[in-house]
Coordinates of N, CA and C in Angstrom, one line a residue:
X18 N -13.3 30.9 -57.3 CA -13.9 31.2 -56.0 C -13.1 31.7 -55.5
X19 N -11.8 32.7 -55.8 CA -11.2 33.8 -55.2 C -12.0 34.9 -54.6
X20 N -13.4 35.2 -55.0 CA -14.5 36.0 -54.7 C -15.0 35.3 -53.1
X21 N -14.0 35.2 -52.5 CA -14.6 34.4 -51.1 C -14.0 34.7 -50.1
X22 N -14.5 34.2 -49.2 CA -14.2 34.7 -47.5 C -13.6 33.1 -47.4
X23 N -13.6 31.8 -47.8 CA -13.4 30.9 -47.9 C -11.8 30.9 -48.1
X24 N -11.9 31.2 -49.8 CA -10.5 31.5 -50.3 C -10.0 32.1 -49.4
X25 N -10.2 33.3 -49.0 CA -8.6 34.1 -48.3 C -8.3 33.5 -47.0
X26 N -9.3 32.5 -46.1 CA -8.5 31.6 -45.3 C -8.0 31.0 -45.6
X27 N -8.1 30.6 -46.9 CA -8.0 29.0 -47.2 C -5.8 29.6 -47.9
X28 N -5.9 30.8 -48.3 CA -4.8 31.7 -48.8 C -4.1 32.1 -47.1
X29 N -4.2 32.6 -46.6 CA -3.4 33.0 -44.9 C -3.5 31.5 -44.5
X30 N -4.4 30.3 -44.5 CA -3.8 29.2 -43.5 C -3.1 28.4 -44.4
X31 N -2.2 28.7 -45.4 CA -1.2 28.2 -46.3 C 0.4 28.8 -45.9
X32 N 0.4 29.7 -44.9 CA 1.5 30.9 -44.9 C 1.1 30.2 -43.2
X33 N -0.1 30.3 -42.7 CA -0.2 30.8 -40.7 C -1.2 30.5 -40.2
X34 N -1.7 29.1 -39.4 CA -2.8 28.5 -39.1 C -3.2 29.6 -38.2
X35 N -2.3 29.9 -37.3 CA -2.9 30.7 -35.9 C -3.2 32.1 -36.8
X36 N -2.3 32.9 -37.4 CA -2.9 34.0 -37.8 C -4.3 33.8 -38.8
X37 N -4.7 32.7 -39.7 CA -6.1 32.0 -39.9 C -6.9 31.9 -39.0
X38 N -6.9 31.3 -37.6 CA -8.2 31.1 -36.8 C -7.9 32.8 -36.2
X39 N -7.0 33.3 -35.6 CA -7.5 35.1 -35.7 C -8.6 35.8 -36.5
X40 N -8.5 35.2 -37.8 CA -9.1 36.1 -38.6 C -10.4 35.6 -38.1
X41 N -11.0 34.4 -38.6 CA -11.8 33.6 -38.2 C -12.5 34.1 -36.7
X42 N -11.6 34.1 -35.9 CA -12.5 34.8 -34.6 C -12.8 36.1 -34.6
X43 N -12.0 37.3 -34.9 CA -12.6 38.2 -35.9 C -13.9 38.3 -36.3
X44 N -13.8 37.5 -37.5 CA -14.9 37.4 -38.3 C -16.1 37.4 -37.3
X45 N -15.7 36.3 -36.4 CA -17.0 35.9 -35.3 C -17.6 37.1 -34.5
X46 N -16.4 37.7 -34.3 CA -16.9 39.1 -33.2 C -17.4 39.9 -33.8
X47 N -17.6 40.2 -34.9 CA -18.0 41.2 -36.3 C -19.3 40.6 -36.8
X48 N -19.8 39.6 -36.4 CA -21.2 38.4 -37.2 C -22.0 39.4 -37.8
X49 N -22.6 39.8 -37.1 CA -23.9 40.9 -37.7 C -23.3 41.4 -39.3
X50 N -21.9 41.6 -39.2 CA -21.6 42.8 -40.3 C -21.3 41.2 -41.1
X51 N -20.3 40.5 -40.5 CA -20.1 39.5 -42.4 C -20.9 37.9 -42.0
X52 N -21.7 37.6 -41.4 CA -22.8 36.9 -41.5 C -23.8 36.9 -42.9
X53 N -23.7 37.6 -43.3 CA -24.0 37.4 -44.6 C -23.4 36.5 -45.7
X54 N -22.3 37.4 -45.7 CA -21.4 37.2 -46.4 C -20.6 35.5 -46.4
X55 N -20.7 35.4 -45.0 CA -19.9 33.9 -45.3 C -21.3 33.1 -45.6
X56 N -22.7 33.2 -45.0 CA -23.4 31.9 -45.6 C -23.7 32.1 -47.0
X57 N -23.5 33.5 -47.3 CA -23.2 33.0 -48.9 C -22.5 32.7 -50.0
X58 N -21.2 32.7 -49.3 CA -19.8 32.0 -50.1 C -19.9 30.8 -49.9
X59 N -20.6 29.8 -48.6 CA -20.6 28.8 -48.4 C -22.1 27.7 -49.1
X60 N -23.0 28.8 -49.6 CA -23.8 28.0 -51.1 C -23.2 28.1 -52.3
X61 N -22.0 28.4 -52.1 CA -21.5 28.7 -53.6 C -20.9 27.4 -54.4
X62 N -21.1 26.9 -55.2 CA -20.3 25.9 -56.0 C -19.0 25.0 -55.7
X63 N -19.1 24.2 -54.8 CA -18.0 23.5 -54.3 C -17.6 24.1 -53.2
X64 N -18.5 24.4 -52.0 CA -18.3 25.5 -51.1 C -17.7 24.1 -50.1
X65 N -18.4 23.0 -50.3 CA -18.1 21.8 -49.0 C -16.6 21.6 -49.1
X66 N -15.6 21.7 -50.6 CA -14.5 21.1 -50.8 C -13.5 22.4 -50.3
X67 N -14.0 23.4 -50.6 CA -13.1 25.1 -49.7 C -12.9 24.3 -48.2
X68 N -14.4 24.0 -48.0 CA -14.3 24.4 -46.1 C -13.3 22.8 -45.8
X69 N -13.2 21.9 -46.7 CA -12.2 20.7 -46.2 C -11.1 21.2 -46.3
X70 N -10.8 22.0 -47.3 CA -9.0 22.6 -47.3 C -8.8 22.9 -46.2
X71 N -9.9 24.3 -46.0 CA -10.1 24.3 -44.6 C -9.7 24.3 -43.4
X72 N -10.6 23.0 -43.3 CA -10.5 22.1 -42.0 C -8.9 21.5 -41.9
X73 N -8.5 20.9 -42.8 CA -6.9 20.5 -43.4 C -5.6 21.2 -42.6
X74 N -6.5 23.0 -43.4 CA -5.1 23.3 -42.6 C -5.1 24.1 -41.3
X75 N -6.3 24.7 -41.5 CA -6.9 25.7 -39.8 C -7.5 24.6 -39.4
X76 N -7.6 23.8 -38.5 CA -9.1 23.2 -38.1 C -10.0 23.8 -37.2
X77 N -9.0 25.2 -36.5 CA -9.9 25.6 -35.6 C -10.6 27.1 -36.2
X78 N -10.3 27.5 -37.2 CA -10.7 28.5 -38.3 C -11.6 28.0 -38.7
X79 N -11.6 26.9 -39.4 CA -12.6 25.9 -40.0 C -13.8 25.7 -39.1
X80 N -13.9 25.2 -37.2 CA -14.7 25.2 -37.0 C -15.4 26.7 -36.8
X81 N -14.7 27.9 -36.4 CA -15.5 28.8 -36.1 C -16.0 29.1 -37.4
X82 N -15.8 29.2 -38.3 CA -16.9 29.2 -40.0 C -18.3 28.5 -40.0
X83 N -17.7 26.8 -39.3 CA -19.2 26.3 -39.3 C -20.2 26.9 -38.5
X84 N -19.5 27.0 -37.0 CA -20.5 27.8 -36.7 C -21.2 28.5 -36.7
X85 N -20.5 29.8 -37.4 CA -20.7 30.9 -37.7 C -22.5 30.4 -39.0
X86 N -22.0 29.2 -39.5 CA -22.9 28.7 -40.5 C -24.3 27.5 -39.9
X87 N -24.1 28.1 -38.8 CA -25.3 27.4 -37.4 C -25.9 28.5 -37.6
X88 N -27.6 27.9 -37.6 CA -28.6 28.9 -37.3 C -30.1 27.9 -37.6
X89 N -30.7 28.9 -37.1 CA -32.5 28.4 -36.6 C -32.8 27.9 -38.1
X90 N -33.8 26.1 -37.9 CA -34.1 26.6 -39.3 C -35.7 27.1 -39.6
X91 N -36.4 27.1 -40.7 CA -37.2 28.3 -40.7 C -38.6 26.8 -40.8
X92 N -39.6 27.3 -40.0 CA -40.6 26.9 -40.0 C -41.9 26.9 -40.6
X93 N -42.8 26.5 -41.3 CA -43.4 26.6 -42.8 C -45.2 26.7 -42.1
X94 N -45.2 25.8 -41.2 CA -46.1 26.0 -40.2 C -46.4 25.8 -39.0
X95 N -45.7 27.3 -38.4 CA -45.2 27.1 -36.6 C -46.4 26.9 -36.0
X96 N -47.5 26.9 -36.2 CA -49.3 26.6 -35.4 C -49.5 25.5 -35.5
X97 N -49.2 24.7 -36.6 CA -49.9 23.3 -36.5 C -49.0 22.7 -36.2
X98 N -47.6 22.3 -37.1 CA -46.3 21.5 -37.2 C -45.3 22.3 -36.9
X99 N -44.5 22.5 -35.8 CA -43.9 23.5 -34.7 C -43.1 22.1 -34.5
X100 N -42.0 23.0 -34.3 CA -40.7 21.8 -34.0 C -40.5 21.8 -32.6
X101 N -41.2 20.6 -32.3 CA -41.2 20.6 -30.5 C -40.1 20.8 -29.9
X102 N -40.2 21.7 -28.6 CA -39.1 22.0 -27.7 C -38.5 20.7 -27.0
X103 N -39.1 19.2 -27.2 CA -38.5 18.2 -26.4 C -38.4 16.8 -26.9
X104 N -37.8 16.4 -26.7 CA -37.1 14.8 -27.5 C -36.7 14.0 -27.2
X105 N -36.9 12.6 -27.6 CA -36.6 11.4 -27.3 C -34.9 11.3 -27.7
X106 N -34.4 10.7 -26.9 CA -32.6 10.9 -26.8 C -31.9 9.4 -26.8
X107 N -33.3 8.2 -26.7 CA -33.0 6.9 -26.5 C -32.6 6.4 -28.0
X108 N -31.1 6.0 -28.2 CA -31.0 5.2 -29.4 C -30.9 4.0 -29.2
X109 N -31.1 3.3 -30.3 CA -30.3 1.7 -30.3 C -29.4 1.6 -30.4
X110 N -28.6 0.4 -29.1 CA -29.6 -0.5 -28.7 C -29.6 -0.5 -27.5
X111 N -30.2 0.9 -27.1 CA -30.9 1.1 -25.5 C -29.9 2.6 -24.8
X112 N -29.7 3.0 -25.5 CA -28.6 4.1 -24.8 C -28.9 5.1 -25.1
X113 N -28.9 6.5 -24.7 CA -29.0 7.7 -24.9 C -27.9 8.4 -25.3
X114 N -28.3 9.5 -26.5 CA -27.1 10.3 -26.9 C -27.4 11.4 -26.8
X115 N -26.2 12.1 -26.8 CA -26.4 13.7 -27.2 C -27.2 14.2 -27.9
X116 N -27.8 14.1 -29.4 CA -27.7 15.2 -30.0 C -28.9 13.7 -31.2
X117 N -29.7 14.1 -31.7 CA -30.2 13.6 -33.3 C -29.5 14.1 -34.4
X118 N -29.5 14.0 -35.4 CA -29.0 14.1 -36.8 C -29.7 14.1 -37.2
X119 N -30.0 14.6 -38.8 CA -30.7 14.0 -40.0 C -30.0 14.9 -41.1
X120 N -29.8 14.2 -42.0 CA -29.9 14.8 -43.3 C -30.1 15.2 -44.5
X121 N -31.0 16.6 -44.7 CA -32.3 16.3 -45.3 C -32.4 17.7 -46.3
X122 N -32.7 17.5 -47.5 CA -32.8 18.5 -48.9 C -33.8 19.8 -48.7
X123 N -34.9 19.9 -47.7 CA -35.8 20.5 -48.0 C -35.6 22.1 -47.6
X124 N -35.5 22.8 -48.2 CA -35.5 24.4 -48.3 C -36.6 25.3 -48.4
X125 N -36.6 26.6 -48.3 CA -37.9 27.2 -48.3 C -37.9 27.3 -50.0
X126 N -38.7 27.2 -50.5 CA -39.4 27.6 -51.7 C -39.2 28.1 -52.3
X127 N -38.1 29.7 -51.9 CA -38.1 31.0 -53.0 C -36.9 31.1 -52.1
X128 N -35.8 31.5 -52.3 CA -34.6 32.4 -51.5 C -35.2 33.5 -50.8
X129 N -34.3 33.9 -50.0 CA -34.8 34.8 -49.6 C -33.9 36.5 -50.5
X130 N -34.3 37.6 -49.8 CA -33.7 38.4 -50.5 C -32.0 38.4 -50.7
X131 N -31.6 37.9 -49.8 CA -29.9 37.8 -49.9 C -29.9 36.8 -50.6
X132 N -30.2 35.8 -51.0 CA -29.8 34.8 -51.8 C -29.7 33.5 -51.4
X133 N -29.7 33.3 -50.3 CA -29.3 32.3 -49.4 C -30.5 31.1 -49.1
X134 N -30.2 30.2 -49.8 CA -31.4 28.9 -49.3 C -31.4 28.5 -47.5
X135 N -32.6 28.5 -47.1 CA -32.6 28.6 -45.3 C -33.8 27.2 -45.7
X136 N -32.7 25.9 -44.5 CA -33.4 24.6 -44.6 C -35.0 25.4 -44.0
X137 N -36.2 24.3 -44.2 CA -37.5 24.2 -43.8 C -37.8 23.2 -43.1
X138 N -38.8 23.7 -42.3 CA -39.3 22.6 -41.1 C -40.9 22.3 -42.0
X139 N -41.2 21.7 -42.9 CA -41.9 21.7 -43.8 C -43.4 21.3 -43.2
X140 N -44.4 22.1 -43.9 CA -45.7 21.4 -43.5 C -46.9 22.2 -44.6
X141 N -47.6 21.1 -45.0 CA -48.4 21.9 -46.4 C -49.6 22.7 -45.9
X142 N -50.5 22.9 -46.5 CA -51.8 23.9 -46.1 C -52.6 22.7 -45.9
X143 N -51.9 21.0 -46.4 CA -53.5 19.9 -46.1 C -53.1 19.7 -45.2
X144 N -51.7 20.2 -43.9 CA -51.5 19.6 -43.0 C -51.0 18.7 -43.4
X145 N -49.8 18.1 -44.1 CA -49.2 17.0 -44.6 C -47.5 17.3 -44.1
X146 N -47.0 16.2 -44.2 CA -45.3 16.7 -43.8 C -44.8 15.7 -44.3
X147 N -43.4 16.2 -44.1 CA -42.3 14.8 -44.8 C -42.2 13.6 -43.6
X148 N -42.2 12.3 -44.1 CA -42.3 11.5 -42.8 C -41.3 11.2 -42.1
X149 N -40.1 11.7 -42.5 CA -38.6 11.7 -42.0 C -38.8 12.6 -40.6
X150 N -39.9 13.6 -40.7 CA -40.0 14.5 -39.5 C -40.7 13.5 -38.5
X151 N -41.2 12.4 -38.5 CA -41.7 11.6 -37.5 C -40.2 11.0 -36.8
X152 N -39.4 10.1 -37.8 CA -38.5 9.7 -37.8 C -37.7 10.0 -36.5
X153 N -37.6 11.6 -37.4 CA -36.1 12.8 -36.6 C -36.5 12.8 -34.9
X154 N -38.0 13.1 -35.1 CA -38.3 13.7 -34.0 C -40.3 13.0 -33.4
X155 N -39.7 12.1 -33.0 CA -40.8 11.1 -32.9 C -42.4 11.7 -31.7
X156 N -43.3 11.7 -32.1 CA -44.4 12.6 -30.8 C -44.2 12.2 -29.1
X157 N -43.9 12.1 -28.4 CA -43.8 11.7 -27.2 C -45.2 11.7 -26.8
X158 N -45.6 10.5 -26.2 CA -46.7 9.9 -25.2 C -46.7 10.8 -24.3
X159 N -47.8 11.0 -23.4 CA -47.9 11.6 -22.1 C -47.3 11.4 -21.1
X160 N -47.3 9.8 -20.6 CA -46.5 8.7 -19.9 C -44.9 8.8 -20.5
X161 N -44.4 8.7 -21.8 CA -43.2 9.1 -22.0 C -42.5 10.7 -22.1
X162 N -43.3 11.4 -21.6 CA -42.5 12.7 -21.7 C -41.9 13.2 -20.4
X163 N -42.2 12.6 -19.5 CA -41.8 12.2 -17.9 C -40.8 11.5 -18.2
X164 N -40.3 10.7 -19.0 CA -38.8 10.1 -18.5 C -37.5 10.5 -19.3
X165 N -36.0 9.6 -18.3 CA -35.0 10.5 -18.7 C -34.7 10.8 -19.5
X166 N -34.5 9.5 -20.9 CA -34.1 10.1 -22.0 C -34.9 11.0 -22.7
X167 N -35.8 11.9 -21.9 CA -36.4 12.9 -23.1 C -35.5 14.0 -22.0
X168 N -35.7 14.7 -23.1 CA -34.7 16.2 -23.1 C -34.9 17.3 -23.6
X169 N -35.1 18.3 -22.9 CA -35.7 19.7 -24.0 C -34.2 19.9 -24.9
X170 N -34.4 20.5 -26.2 CA -33.6 20.3 -27.2 C -33.6 21.8 -27.7
X171 N -32.4 22.3 -28.5 CA -33.0 22.9 -29.7 C -32.3 22.4 -31.0
X172 N -33.2 22.8 -32.0 CA -33.1 22.1 -33.0 C -32.2 23.9 -34.4
X173 N -31.1 23.3 -34.7 CA -30.4 23.9 -35.8 C -29.8 23.4 -37.0
X174 N -29.6 24.4 -37.8 CA -29.1 23.4 -39.1 C -28.0 24.4 -39.5
X175 N -26.7 23.7 -40.3 CA -26.1 24.2 -40.7 C -26.0 24.4 -42.5
X176 N -26.1 25.5 -42.5 CA -26.1 26.4 -44.3 C -25.1 26.2 -45.3
X177 N -24.3 24.8 -45.2 CA -23.3 24.3 -45.7 C -23.8 23.4 -46.5
X178 N -24.8 23.7 -47.8 CA -25.1 22.2 -48.6 C -23.8 21.1 -48.6
X179 N -24.2 19.5 -48.8 CA -23.1 18.8 -49.1 C -22.5 18.6 -47.7
X180 N -22.8 19.1 -47.1 CA -21.4 18.9 -45.9 C -21.3 17.3 -45.5
X181 N -22.0 16.2 -46.0 CA -21.2 15.2 -45.3 C -20.4 14.6 -47.0
X182 N -19.7 15.3 -47.0 CA -18.8 14.7 -48.2 C -17.1 14.6 -48.1
X183 N -16.8 13.3 -48.6 CA -15.7 12.6 -48.5 C -14.6 13.4 -48.0
X184 N -14.0 14.9 -48.6 CA -13.1 15.6 -48.7 C -13.4 15.9 -47.2
X185 N -14.2 16.1 -46.5 CA -14.8 16.7 -45.3 C -14.3 16.0 -43.8
X186 N -14.8 14.7 -44.4 CA -14.8 13.6 -43.9 C -12.9 13.1 -43.7
X187 N -12.4 12.9 -44.8 CA -10.7 13.0 -44.8 C -9.8 13.9 -44.0
X188 N -10.8 15.3 -44.2 CA -9.6 16.3 -43.4 C -10.1 15.9 -41.6
X189 N -11.2 16.1 -41.2 CA -11.5 15.8 -39.7 C -10.6 14.2 -39.6
X190 N -10.4 13.4 -40.2 CA -9.6 12.1 -39.7 C -8.3 12.0 -39.8
X191 N -8.0 13.8 -40.5 CA -6.4 14.0 -40.2 C -6.4 14.8 -39.3
X192 N -7.0 15.1 -38.5 CA -6.7 16.1 -37.3 C -5.9 15.6 -36.2
X193 N -5.0 16.6 -36.3 CA -3.5 16.5 -35.4 C -4.5 16.6 -34.0
X194 N -3.4 15.9 -33.1 CA -3.8 16.0 -31.2 C -4.1 17.5 -30.8
X195 N -3.3 18.6 -31.4 CA -3.5 19.7 -30.8 C -4.7 20.1 -31.1
X196 N -5.2 19.8 -32.0 CA -6.6 20.4 -32.5 C -7.9 19.7 -32.2
X197 N -8.1 18.7 -31.0 CA -9.1 17.3 -30.9 C -10.0 18.1 -30.3
X198 N -9.8 19.4 -29.9 CA -11.2 20.9 -29.3 C -12.2 20.8 -30.3
X199 N -11.7 20.4 -31.7 CA -13.0 21.0 -32.4 C -13.8 19.8 -32.6
X200 N -13.3 18.6 -31.7 CA -14.9 17.9 -32.1 C -15.9 18.1 -30.9
X201 N -15.6 18.9 -30.4 CA -16.7 19.0 -29.2 C -17.3 20.7 -29.6
X202 N -17.4 21.5 -30.7 CA -18.3 21.7 -31.3 C -19.5 21.7 -32.2
X203 N -20.3 22.4 -31.9 CA -22.0 21.3 -32.6 C -21.9 21.1 -33.5
X204 N -21.3 22.2 -34.6 CA -21.5 21.4 -36.2 C -20.7 20.0 -36.5
X205 N -19.1 20.0 -35.7 CA -18.3 19.4 -36.0 C -19.3 18.2 -35.3
X206 N -19.7 18.3 -34.6 CA -19.7 17.0 -33.7 C -21.1 16.3 -33.9
X207 N -21.9 16.9 -34.5 CA -22.8 16.9 -35.6 C -22.7 16.4 -37.0
X208 N -21.7 16.5 -37.9 CA -21.1 16.0 -38.7 C -21.1 14.2 -38.2
X209 N -20.2 14.3 -37.2 CA -19.5 13.0 -36.8 C -20.4 11.9 -36.6
X210 N -21.8 12.7 -35.9 CA -22.7 11.8 -35.0 C -23.5 11.4 -36.0
X211 N -23.5 11.7 -37.3 CA -24.8 11.6 -38.3 C -23.7 10.3 -39.0
X212 N -22.8 10.6 -39.3 CA -22.1 9.4 -40.3 C -21.9 8.2 -39.2
X213 N -22.3 8.2 -38.0 CA -21.7 7.2 -37.2 C -23.7 6.3 -37.3
X214 N -24.2 7.5 -37.1 CA -25.8 6.6 -37.5 C -26.2 6.2 -38.9
X215 N -25.6 6.3 -39.7 CA -25.3 6.2 -40.6 C -24.4 4.5 -41.0
X216 N -23.6 4.5 -40.4 CA -22.9 2.9 -40.3 C -23.2 2.2 -38.9
X217 N -23.3 2.8 -37.8 CA -23.6 2.3 -36.8 C -23.8 0.5 -37.1
X218 N -25.5 0.8 -38.0 CA -25.8 -0.8 -37.8 C -25.0 -1.9 -38.6
X219 N -24.4 -1.4 -39.8 CA -23.5 -2.1 -40.6 C -22.1 -2.7 -39.7
X220 N -21.5 -1.7 -38.5 CA -20.9 -2.1 -37.5 C -21.1 -3.2 -36.5
X221 N -22.6 -3.2 -36.4 CA -23.2 -3.9 -34.9 C -23.5 -5.3 -35.9
X222 N -23.9 -5.3 -37.3 CA -23.8 -6.5 -38.2 C -22.6 -7.4 -38.2
X223 N -21.3 -6.6 -38.5 CA -20.0 -7.0 -38.4 C -20.0 -7.8 -37.3
X224 N -19.9 -7.2 -36.4 CA -19.6 -7.4 -34.9 C -20.5 -8.9 -34.5
X225 N -21.6 -8.7 -35.4 CA -22.8 -9.6 -34.0 C -22.0 -11.2 -35.5
X226 N -21.7 -11.2 -37.0 CA -20.7 -11.6 -37.3 C -19.6 -12.4 -37.2
X227 N -19.1 -11.6 -36.7 CA -17.5 -12.4 -36.2 C -17.9 -12.8 -34.5
X228 N -18.7 -12.8 -33.8 CA -19.1 -13.3 -32.5 C -19.7 -14.5 -32.8
X229 N -20.7 -14.9 -34.2 CA -20.9 -16.2 -34.6 C -19.5 -17.1 -35.2
X230 N -19.0 -16.1 -36.3 CA -17.5 -17.1 -36.6 C -16.9 -17.5 -35.5
X231 N -16.9 -16.8 -34.5 CA -15.6 -17.2 -33.3 C -16.4 -18.5 -32.5
X232 N -17.5 -18.0 -32.5 CA -18.2 -19.1 -31.4 C -17.9 -20.4 -32.2
X233 N -18.3 -20.4 -33.6 CA -18.3 -22.0 -34.1 C -16.8 -22.4 -34.1
X234 N -15.4 -21.5 -34.6 CA -14.2 -21.6 -34.7 C -14.3 -22.6 -33.1
X235 N -14.6 -22.0 -32.2 CA -14.3 -22.4 -30.8 C -15.1 -23.7 -30.6
X236 N -16.4 -23.9 -30.9 CA -16.4 -25.1 -30.8 C -16.0 -25.8 -31.2
X237 N -15.5 -25.6 -32.6 CA -14.3 -26.8 -33.4 C -13.2 -27.1 -32.6
X238 N -12.8 -26.1 -32.2 CA -11.7 -26.7 -31.4 C -11.7 -27.2 -30.1
X239 N -13.0 -27.4 -30.3 CA -12.9 -28.2 -28.4 C -13.6 -30.2 -28.4
X240 N -13.7 -30.3 -30.2 CA -14.3 -31.3 -30.4 C -13.1 -32.2 -30.4
X241 N -13.6 -33.2 -30.0 CA -12.8 -34.4 -30.0 C -12.3 -34.7 -31.9
X242 N -11.7 -35.8 -32.1 CA -12.1 -36.5 -33.7 C -13.4 -37.7 -33.5
X243 N -13.1 -37.9 -32.0 CA -15.0 -39.0 -32.5 C -15.9 -37.6 -32.0
X244 N -15.9 -36.6 -32.1 CA -16.9 -35.8 -32.9 C -17.6 -35.0 -30.6
X245 N -16.9 -36.0 -30.3 CA -17.3 -35.4 -28.0 C -16.9 -34.0 -28.2
X246 N -16.6 -33.7 -27.0 CA -16.0 -32.7 -26.2 C -15.0 -32.9 -25.9
X247 N -13.7 -32.7 -25.8 CA -12.5 -33.0 -25.3 C -12.4 -33.0 -23.6
X248 N -12.0 -33.7 -22.9 CA -12.1 -33.6 -21.4 C -11.1 -32.8 -21.2
X249 N -11.4 -31.5 -20.0 CA -10.0 -31.1 -19.6 C -10.1 -31.3 -18.1
X250 N -8.9 -31.4 -17.6 CA -8.1 -32.3 -16.6 C -7.5 -31.3 -16.2
X251 N -7.0 -31.5 -14.9 CA -5.6 -30.7 -14.2 C -5.3 -31.6 -12.9
X252 N -4.1 -31.9 -12.7 CA -3.3 -32.5 -12.0 C -3.4 -31.5 -10.6
X253 N -3.4 -32.2 -9.7 CA -3.7 -30.9 -8.4 C -2.1 -30.7 -7.8

């Protein structure tokens, strides 16, 4: 991968992270000139590992590159099955979230002229679409459309295959305090949010089991030897 913008940034980051961040910001300022090259490099083999290395050495530069890889999805049938501009942001258990995330492999059947795979909101000529569409963006009823947890949204994609890679999460976990602001960036926030969506049911189940275990132990501790509850009294 020497012939890659990510490699150039990685090499510079081994000497000076601040200069790496400056170069990344220059790339963003010249987005029209370098955007295609960045997207092509992001879809080369092992690109997610290169991104993980950059996240570890120069988090700000990596966050800039992730934002540069953020784009609008292609819509296969915008007239019959568009991406709705309003969405239900109520999550279980009954709290509102700032975003909804999903991790899918649906892309346009044919690469564009530049060789970049673009994620696509698919809808067949028979007016059928993948089941995950309904789970990701449930259809709103007329009554529900006016609820406080329904908001206007923008749907975007990150053009980095295998973005939920263990190396990326390891690099994010090692982020220093000085670089914590990268977690306010939309792509990074989406990565973390989707991981939480995946593990949240397990966490809630573990908490429920721990509460049951604690309740049983507390009940045993309050029982006397003859099976009755211990009397608790104090002198005035």
